[in-house]
Amino acid sequence: MPGKHFSLRVTEEEIVELTVDALDALVRRLTPRTLGPRPADGRGTAQSQALTRLYVMWQLRSALDRLEYEAAQEAVAAGAGYPQLGRAINITRQGARNRWPDLISHPTHAPAEPNPPRSSCDDHDPSL
């Protein structure tokens, strides 16, 4: 997309499809690993699987948030600012600042200018 500081090999729609496919495969792999023992009578199996799948997706969202923050930190370490971070995820600079408020620290004011050296003339009272 114009204005981004990187170029994509595929369209955003293709990225979405690739991501959905990869995440679906991951959730299907993780769900049986996290699902508790099945009831002996087999009741509730479909519900348990669906709820466990939902739980795994919720955990993936938390993991994705953490990975997103780490990627933003890497971008900042490489010299990106809030405008570039925002463009990378299709939000404004201010949106990026709100999303990661402490990622980039800026001084709240310019450092004070050092006091110029005083000369002996400065002590002279001009009214005299």
Tab-separated table of N, CA and C in Angstrom:
chain	number	residue	atom	x	y	z
A	1	MET	N	0.836	-1.178	0.000
A	1	MET	CA	0.000	0.000	0.000
A	1	MET	C	0.882	1.242	0.000
A	2	PRO	N	0.433	2.299	-0.631
A	2	PRO	CA	1.216	3.524	-0.628
A	2	PRO	C	1.378	4.058	0.784
A	3	GLY	N	2.536	4.619	1.041
A	3	GLY	CA	2.783	5.222	2.342
A	3	GLY	C	3.379	4.271	3.360
A	4	LYS	N	3.361	2.984	3.074
A	4	LYS	CA	3.970	2.029	4.004
A	4	LYS	C	5.459	1.972	3.710
A	5	HIS	N	6.224	1.654	4.713
A	5	HIS	CA	7.666	1.591	4.546
A	5	HIS	C	8.117	0.158	4.303
A	6	PHE	N	7.280	-0.600	3.626
A	6	PHE	CA	7.599	-1.969	3.242
A	6	PHE	C	6.687	-2.323	2.077
A	7	SER	N	7.030	-3.376	1.366
A	7	SER	CA	6.165	-3.796	0.267
A	7	SER	C	5.747	-5.240	0.493
A	8	LEU	N	4.564	-5.554	0.030
A	8	LEU	CA	4.019	-6.892	0.207
A	8	LEU	C	4.137	-7.678	-1.089
A	9	ARG	N	4.395	-8.952	-0.965
A	9	ARG	CA	4.492	-9.834	-2.111
A	9	ARG	C	3.116	-10.306	-2.569
A	10	VAL	N	2.162	-10.288	-1.647
A	10	VAL	CA	0.796	-10.726	-1.937
A	10	VAL	C	-0.172	-9.643	-1.485
A	11	THR	N	-1.425	-9.783	-1.879
A	11	THR	CA	-2.423	-8.780	-1.487
A	11	THR	C	-2.814	-8.978	-0.026
A	12	GLU	N	-3.445	-7.963	0.531
A	12	GLU	CA	-3.916	-8.075	1.910
A	12	GLU	C	-4.960	-9.186	2.040
A	13	GLU	N	-5.807	-9.331	1.020
A	13	GLU	CA	-6.815	-10.394	1.043
A	13	GLU	C	-6.147	-11.775	1.078
A	14	GLU	N	-5.067	-11.934	0.315
A	14	GLU	CA	-4.350	-13.214	0.322
A	14	GLU	C	-3.697	-13.468	1.678
A	15	ILE	N	-3.185	-12.415	2.287
A	15	ILE	CA	-2.597	-12.562	3.623
A	15	ILE	C	-3.660	-13.011	4.618
A	16	VAL	N	-4.847	-12.420	4.524
A	16	VAL	CA	-5.937	-12.810	5.426
A	16	VAL	C	-6.250	-14.286	5.238
A	17	GLU	N	-6.392	-14.736	4.007
A	17	GLU	CA	-6.718	-16.148	3.749
A	17	GLU	C	-5.616	-17.074	4.252
A	18	LEU	N	-4.362	-16.723	3.992
A	18	LEU	CA	-3.246	-17.537	4.480
A	18	LEU	C	-3.241	-17.603	6.005
A	19	THR	N	-3.515	-16.472	6.628
A	19	THR	CA	-3.526	-16.403	8.085
A	19	THR	C	-4.671	-17.219	8.670
A	20	VAL	N	-5.854	-17.092	8.094
A	20	VAL	CA	-7.008	-17.861	8.581
A	20	VAL	C	-6.715	-19.354	8.472
A	21	ASP	N	-6.185	-19.770	7.324
A	21	ASP	CA	-5.868	-21.195	7.138
A	21	ASP	C	-4.843	-21.675	8.167
A	22	ALA	N	-3.794	-20.886	8.381
A	22	ALA	CA	-2.744	-21.278	9.327
A	22	ALA	C	-3.278	-21.317	10.760
A	23	LEU	N	-4.072	-20.319	11.133
A	23	LEU	CA	-4.615	-20.283	12.490
A	23	LEU	C	-5.622	-21.407	12.721
A	24	ASP	N	-6.437	-21.687	11.721
A	24	ASP	CA	-7.399	-22.775	11.850
A	24	ASP	C	-6.661	-24.104	12.054
A	25	ALA	N	-5.608	-24.328	11.286
A	25	ALA	CA	-4.829	-25.564	11.445
A	25	ALA	C	-4.195	-25.624	12.837
A	26	LEU	N	-3.698	-24.493	13.314
A	26	LEU	CA	-3.087	-24.455	14.652
A	26	LEU	C	-4.124	-24.736	15.734
A	27	VAL	N	-5.297	-24.125	15.629
A	27	VAL	CA	-6.359	-24.344	16.619
A	27	VAL	C	-6.791	-25.809	16.611
A	28	ARG	N	-6.918	-26.389	15.443
A	28	ARG	CA	-7.320	-27.802	15.351
A	28	ARG	C	-6.252	-28.723	15.948
A	29	ARG	N	-4.984	-28.317	15.856
A	29	ARG	CA	-3.907	-29.101	16.470
A	29	ARG	C	-3.864	-28.923	17.986
A	30	LEU	N	-4.117	-27.705	18.457
A	30	LEU	CA	-4.028	-27.420	19.886
A	30	LEU	C	-5.245	-27.889	20.671
A	31	THR	N	-6.413	-27.863	20.044
A	31	THR	CA	-7.646	-28.201	20.767
A	31	THR	C	-7.586	-29.584	21.409
A	32	PRO	N	-7.231	-30.656	20.690
A	32	PRO	CA	-7.185	-31.970	21.350
A	32	PRO	C	-6.150	-32.030	22.481
A	33	ARG	N	-5.085	-31.238	22.349
A	33	ARG	CA	-4.049	-31.232	23.393
A	33	ARG	C	-4.534	-30.561	24.669
A	34	THR	N	-5.453	-29.622	24.541
A	34	THR	CA	-5.910	-28.874	25.723
A	34	THR	C	-7.246	-29.371	26.254
A	35	LEU	N	-7.942	-30.187	25.470
A	35	LEU	CA	-9.247	-30.706	25.883
A	35	LEU	C	-9.056	-31.736	26.984
A	36	GLY	N	-9.830	-31.572	28.052
A	36	GLY	CA	-9.761	-32.510	29.174
A	36	GLY	C	-10.290	-33.883	28.774
A	37	PRO	N	-10.255	-34.809	29.710
A	37	PRO	CA	-10.737	-36.157	29.408
A	37	PRO	C	-12.209	-36.135	28.992
A	38	ARG	N	-12.533	-36.973	28.026
A	38	ARG	CA	-13.914	-37.041	27.549
A	38	ARG	C	-14.775	-37.796	28.556
A	39	PRO	N	-16.010	-37.356	28.717
A	39	PRO	CA	-16.905	-38.080	29.628
A	39	PRO	C	-17.094	-39.516	29.140
A	40	ALA	N	-17.221	-40.436	30.076
A	40	ALA	CA	-17.372	-41.853	29.739
A	40	ALA	C	-18.627	-42.103	28.911
A	41	ASP	N	-19.682	-41.326	29.165
A	41	ASP	CA	-20.925	-41.563	28.429
A	41	ASP	C	-20.945	-40.839	27.079
A	42	GLY	N	-19.906	-40.056	26.774
A	42	GLY	CA	-19.816	-39.384	25.481
A	42	GLY	C	-20.663	-38.129	25.375
A	43	ARG	N	-21.447	-37.808	26.418
A	43	ARG	CA	-22.296	-36.618	26.370
A	43	ARG	C	-21.438	-35.358	26.453
A	44	GLY	N	-21.893	-34.351	25.780
A	44	GLY	CA	-21.218	-33.063	25.862
A	44	GLY	C	-19.927	-32.976	25.075
A	45	THR	N	-19.608	-34.022	24.317
A	45	THR	CA	-18.341	-34.029	23.596
A	45	THR	C	-18.276	-32.897	22.574
A	46	ALA	N	-19.308	-32.726	21.766
A	46	ALA	CA	-19.308	-31.665	20.755
A	46	ALA	C	-19.232	-30.296	21.413
A	47	GLN	N	-19.979	-30.119	22.510
A	47	GLN	CA	-19.944	-28.841	23.215
A	47	GLN	C	-18.573	-28.600	23.822
A	48	SER	N	-17.998	-29.618	24.446
A	48	SER	CA	-16.668	-29.481	25.050
A	48	SER	C	-15.623	-29.124	24.002
A	49	GLN	N	-15.700	-29.774	22.859
A	49	GLN	CA	-14.736	-29.484	21.792
A	49	GLN	C	-14.901	-28.054	21.279
A	50	ALA	N	-16.140	-27.637	21.086
A	50	ALA	CA	-16.388	-26.280	20.590
A	50	ALA	C	-15.927	-25.233	21.599
A	51	LEU	N	-16.218	-25.470	22.873
A	51	LEU	CA	-15.801	-24.514	23.904
A	51	LEU	C	-14.283	-24.501	24.067
A	52	THR	N	-13.667	-25.666	23.961
A	52	THR	CA	-12.206	-25.719	24.056
A	52	THR	C	-11.582	-25.001	22.866
A	53	ARG	N	-12.161	-25.178	21.693
A	53	ARG	CA	-11.664	-24.477	20.499
A	53	ARG	C	-11.775	-22.966	20.698
A	54	LEU	N	-12.898	-22.518	21.240
A	54	LEU	CA	-13.081	-21.096	21.525
A	54	LEU	C	-12.029	-20.610	22.523
A	55	TYR	N	-11.785	-21.394	23.555
A	55	TYR	CA	-10.780	-21.040	24.560
A	55	TYR	C	-9.394	-20.932	23.922
A	56	VAL	N	-9.047	-21.882	23.071
A	56	VAL	CA	-7.743	-21.851	22.399
A	56	VAL	C	-7.626	-20.593	21.545
A	57	MET	N	-8.691	-20.220	20.846
A	57	MET	CA	-8.668	-18.993	20.033
A	57	MET	C	-8.472	-17.759	20.901
A	58	TRP	N	-9.114	-17.749	22.051
A	58	TRP	CA	-8.948	-16.616	22.969
A	58	TRP	C	-7.497	-16.537	23.442
A	59	GLN	N	-6.888	-17.671	23.725
A	59	GLN	CA	-5.485	-17.693	24.137
A	59	GLN	C	-4.577	-17.250	22.991
A	60	LEU	N	-4.927	-17.620	21.767
A	60	LEU	CA	-4.149	-17.177	20.605
A	60	LEU	C	-4.191	-15.663	20.472
A	61	ARG	N	-5.342	-15.067	20.764
A	61	ARG	CA	-5.453	-13.605	20.691
A	61	ARG	C	-4.505	-12.947	21.703
A	62	SER	N	-4.429	-13.507	22.897
A	62	SER	CA	-3.499	-12.974	23.906
A	62	SER	C	-2.055	-13.126	23.440
A	63	ALA	N	-1.752	-14.282	22.869
A	63	ALA	CA	-0.398	-14.515	22.363
A	63	ALA	C	-0.093	-13.562	21.203
A	64	LEU	N	-1.060	-13.346	20.346
A	64	LEU	CA	-0.873	-12.443	19.215
A	64	LEU	C	-0.640	-11.009	19.690
A	65	ASP	N	-1.364	-10.579	20.719
A	65	ASP	CA	-1.144	-9.240	21.279
A	65	ASP	C	0.296	-9.093	21.758
A	66	ARG	N	0.791	-10.117	22.438
A	66	ARG	CA	2.168	-10.076	22.934
A	66	ARG	C	3.161	-10.035	21.779
A	67	LEU	N	2.941	-10.870	20.766
A	67	LEU	CA	3.839	-10.889	19.614
A	67	LEU	C	3.775	-9.587	18.827
A	68	GLU	N	2.579	-8.989	18.750
A	68	GLU	CA	2.431	-7.705	18.062
A	68	GLU	C	3.241	-6.619	18.777
A	69	TYR	N	3.179	-6.603	20.093
A	69	TYR	CA	3.933	-5.619	20.873
A	69	TYR	C	5.430	-5.809	20.647
A	70	GLU	N	5.876	-7.070	20.638
A	70	GLU	CA	7.300	-7.343	20.410
A	70	GLU	C	7.724	-6.895	19.011
A	71	ALA	N	6.868	-7.100	18.007
A	71	ALA	CA	7.182	-6.644	16.651
A	71	ALA	C	7.244	-5.119	16.597
A	72	ALA	N	6.339	-4.455	17.310
A	72	ALA	CA	6.370	-2.993	17.360
A	72	ALA	C	7.654	-2.511	18.034
A	73	GLN	N	8.083	-3.195	19.093
A	73	GLN	CA	9.342	-2.843	19.752
A	73	GLN	C	10.517	-2.987	18.781
A	74	GLU	N	10.519	-4.071	18.003
A	74	GLU	CA	11.588	-4.283	17.022
A	74	GLU	C	11.601	-3.169	15.986
A	75	ALA	N	10.406	-2.761	15.524
A	75	ALA	CA	10.318	-1.686	14.539
A	75	ALA	C	10.862	-0.385	15.115
A	76	VAL	N	10.530	-0.098	16.372
A	76	VAL	CA	11.032	1.120	17.022
A	76	VAL	C	12.542	1.038	17.179
A	77	ALA	N	13.053	-0.109	17.568
A	77	ALA	CA	14.499	-0.277	17.711
A	77	ALA	C	15.212	-0.075	16.367
A	78	ALA	N	14.506	-0.362	15.278
A	78	ALA	CA	15.070	-0.178	13.936
A	78	ALA	C	14.845	1.237	13.408
A	79	GLY	N	14.229	2.110	14.223
A	79	GLY	CA	14.087	3.509	13.848
A	79	GLY	C	12.688	3.974	13.488
A	80	ALA	N	11.689	3.097	13.569
A	80	ALA	CA	10.318	3.504	13.244
A	80	ALA	C	9.735	4.361	14.356
A	81	GLY	N	8.851	5.238	13.977
A	81	GLY	CA	8.120	6.064	14.933
A	81	GLY	C	6.641	5.728	14.881
A	82	TYR	N	5.847	6.454	15.651
A	82	TYR	CA	4.410	6.198	15.659
A	82	TYR	C	3.759	6.326	14.278
A	83	PRO	N	4.181	7.272	13.430
A	83	PRO	CA	3.556	7.334	12.099
A	83	PRO	C	3.748	6.037	11.299
A	84	GLN	N	4.959	5.484	11.336
A	84	GLN	CA	5.225	4.249	10.604
A	84	GLN	C	4.502	3.056	11.229
A	85	LEU	N	4.473	3.003	12.551
A	85	LEU	CA	3.750	1.913	13.226
A	85	LEU	C	2.274	1.958	12.848
A	86	GLY	N	1.701	3.143	12.852
A	86	GLY	CA	0.291	3.284	12.500
A	86	GLY	C	0.018	2.850	11.068
A	87	ARG	N	0.859	3.316	10.140
A	87	ARG	CA	0.651	2.934	8.740
A	87	ARG	C	0.768	1.427	8.548
A	88	ALA	N	1.646	0.791	9.306
A	88	ALA	CA	1.839	-0.655	9.160
A	88	ALA	C	0.586	-1.441	9.506
A	89	ILE	N	-0.245	-0.914	10.415
A	89	ILE	CA	-1.457	-1.647	10.808
A	89	ILE	C	-2.731	-0.864	10.481
A	90	ASN	N	-2.598	0.074	9.545
A	90	ASN	CA	-3.754	0.829	9.036
A	90	ASN	C	-4.499	1.621	10.100
A	91	ILE	N	-3.740	2.258	10.988
A	91	ILE	CA	-4.332	3.187	11.941
A	91	ILE	C	-3.528	4.484	11.878
A	92	THR	N	-4.010	5.504	12.535
A	92	THR	CA	-3.312	6.793	12.533
A	92	THR	C	-2.116	6.752	13.485
A	93	ARG	N	-1.308	7.780	13.363
A	93	ARG	CA	-0.184	7.941	14.290
A	93	ARG	C	-0.701	7.999	15.715
A	94	GLN	N	-1.781	8.754	15.917
A	94	GLN	CA	-2.346	8.883	17.252
A	94	GLN	C	-2.912	7.547	17.719
A	95	GLY	N	-3.492	6.788	16.798
A	95	GLY	CA	-3.993	5.464	17.147
A	95	GLY	C	-2.869	4.549	17.611
A	96	ALA	N	-1.728	4.638	16.933
A	96	ALA	CA	-0.563	3.840	17.341
A	96	ALA	C	-0.061	4.292	18.712
A	97	ARG	N	-0.054	5.597	18.951
A	97	ARG	CA	0.378	6.118	20.250
A	97	ARG	C	-0.574	5.643	21.358
A	98	ASN	N	-1.862	5.607	21.063
A	98	ASN	CA	-2.837	5.119	22.054
A	98	ASN	C	-2.685	3.612	22.289
A	99	ARG	N	-2.353	2.880	21.235
A	99	ARG	CA	-2.218	1.425	21.343
A	99	ARG	C	-0.987	1.044	22.153
A	100	TRP	N	0.124	1.761	21.931
A	100	TRP	CA	1.385	1.484	22.620
A	100	TRP	C	1.901	2.784	23.245
A	101	PRO	N	1.257	3.291	24.286
A	101	PRO	CA	1.592	4.627	24.797
A	101	PRO	C	3.018	4.767	25.312
A	102	ASP	N	3.603	3.723	25.831
A	102	ASP	CA	4.939	3.842	26.423
A	102	ASP	C	6.029	3.253	25.537
A	103	LEU	N	5.689	2.937	24.297
A	103	LEU	CA	6.665	2.284	23.428
A	103	LEU	C	7.796	3.221	23.036
A	104	ILE	N	7.449	4.452	22.764
A	104	ILE	CA	8.447	5.449	22.371
A	104	ILE	C	8.380	6.562	23.398
A	105	SER	N	9.490	6.825	24.056
A	105	SER	CA	9.471	7.891	25.053
A	105	SER	C	10.072	9.146	24.448
A	106	HIS	N	9.357	10.214	24.605
A	106	HIS	CA	9.806	11.530	24.147
A	106	HIS	C	9.879	12.437	25.356
A	107	PRO	N	10.888	13.277	25.417
A	107	PRO	CA	10.913	14.232	26.525
A	107	PRO	C	9.684	15.139	26.437
A	108	THR	N	9.138	15.458	27.581
A	108	THR	CA	7.939	16.293	27.593
A	108	THR	C	8.261	17.750	27.287
A	109	HIS	N	9.492	18.136	27.447
A	109	HIS	CA	9.896	19.487	27.107
A	109	HIS	C	11.361	19.469	26.710
A	110	ALA	N	11.750	20.499	26.010
A	110	ALA	CA	13.143	20.584	25.579
A	110	ALA	C	14.034	20.796	26.796
A	111	PRO	N	15.230	20.236	26.754
A	111	PRO	CA	16.125	20.455	27.885
A	111	PRO	C	16.420	21.942	28.043
A	112	ALA	N	16.540	22.358	29.270
A	112	ALA	CA	16.819	23.769	29.548
A	112	ALA	C	18.192	24.135	29.010
A	113	GLU	N	18.253	25.323	28.460
A	113	GLU	CA	19.539	25.821	27.984
A	113	GLU	C	20.432	26.090	29.188
A	114	PRO	N	21.682	25.718	29.089
A	114	PRO	CA	22.556	26.033	30.223
A	114	PRO	C	22.668	27.546	30.389
A	115	ASN	N	22.824	27.971	31.618
A	115	ASN	CA	22.972	29.403	31.879
A	115	ASN	C	24.280	29.880	31.268
A	116	PRO	N	24.210	30.993	30.518
A	116	PRO	CA	25.460	31.511	29.947
A	116	PRO	C	26.363	32.015	31.067
A	117	PRO	N	27.631	31.930	30.857
A	117	PRO	CA	28.532	32.423	31.914
A	117	PRO	C	28.300	33.908	32.148
A	118	ARG	N	28.338	34.281	33.391
A	118	ARG	CA	28.135	35.683	33.737
A	118	ARG	C	29.455	36.416	33.661
A	119	SER	N	29.380	37.613	33.174
A	119	SER	CA	30.596	38.431	33.161
A	119	SER	C	30.525	39.403	34.328
A	120	SER	N	31.623	40.017	34.624
A	120	SER	CA	31.642	40.960	35.723
A	120	SER	C	30.802	42.173	35.415
A	121	CYS	N	30.532	42.424	34.115
A	121	CYS	CA	29.685	43.554	33.733
A	121	CYS	C	28.243	43.334	34.134
A	122	ASP	N	27.837	42.051	34.260
A	122	ASP	CA	26.460	41.743	34.593
A	122	ASP	C	26.125	42.207	36.016
A	123	ASP	N	27.140	42.321	36.852
A	123	ASP	CA	26.909	42.729	38.227
A	123	ASP	C	26.776	44.250	38.344
A	124	HIS	N	27.082	44.947	37.282
A	124	HIS	CA	27.039	46.412	37.310
A	124	HIS	C	25.599	46.887	37.239
A	125	ASP	N	25.231	47.809	38.103
A	125	ASP	CA	23.890	48.371	38.122
A	125	ASP	C	23.860	49.521	37.121
A	126	PRO	N	23.073	49.384	36.030
A	126	PRO	CA	23.055	50.425	35.001
A	126	PRO	C	22.471	51.739	35.506
A	127	SER	N	21.768	51.748	36.604
A	127	SER	CA	21.186	52.996	37.090
A	127	SER	C	22.237	53.878	37.739
A	128	LEU	N	23.402	53.343	38.009
A	128	LEU	CA	24.431	54.172	38.652
A	128	LEU	C	25.192	54.994	37.695
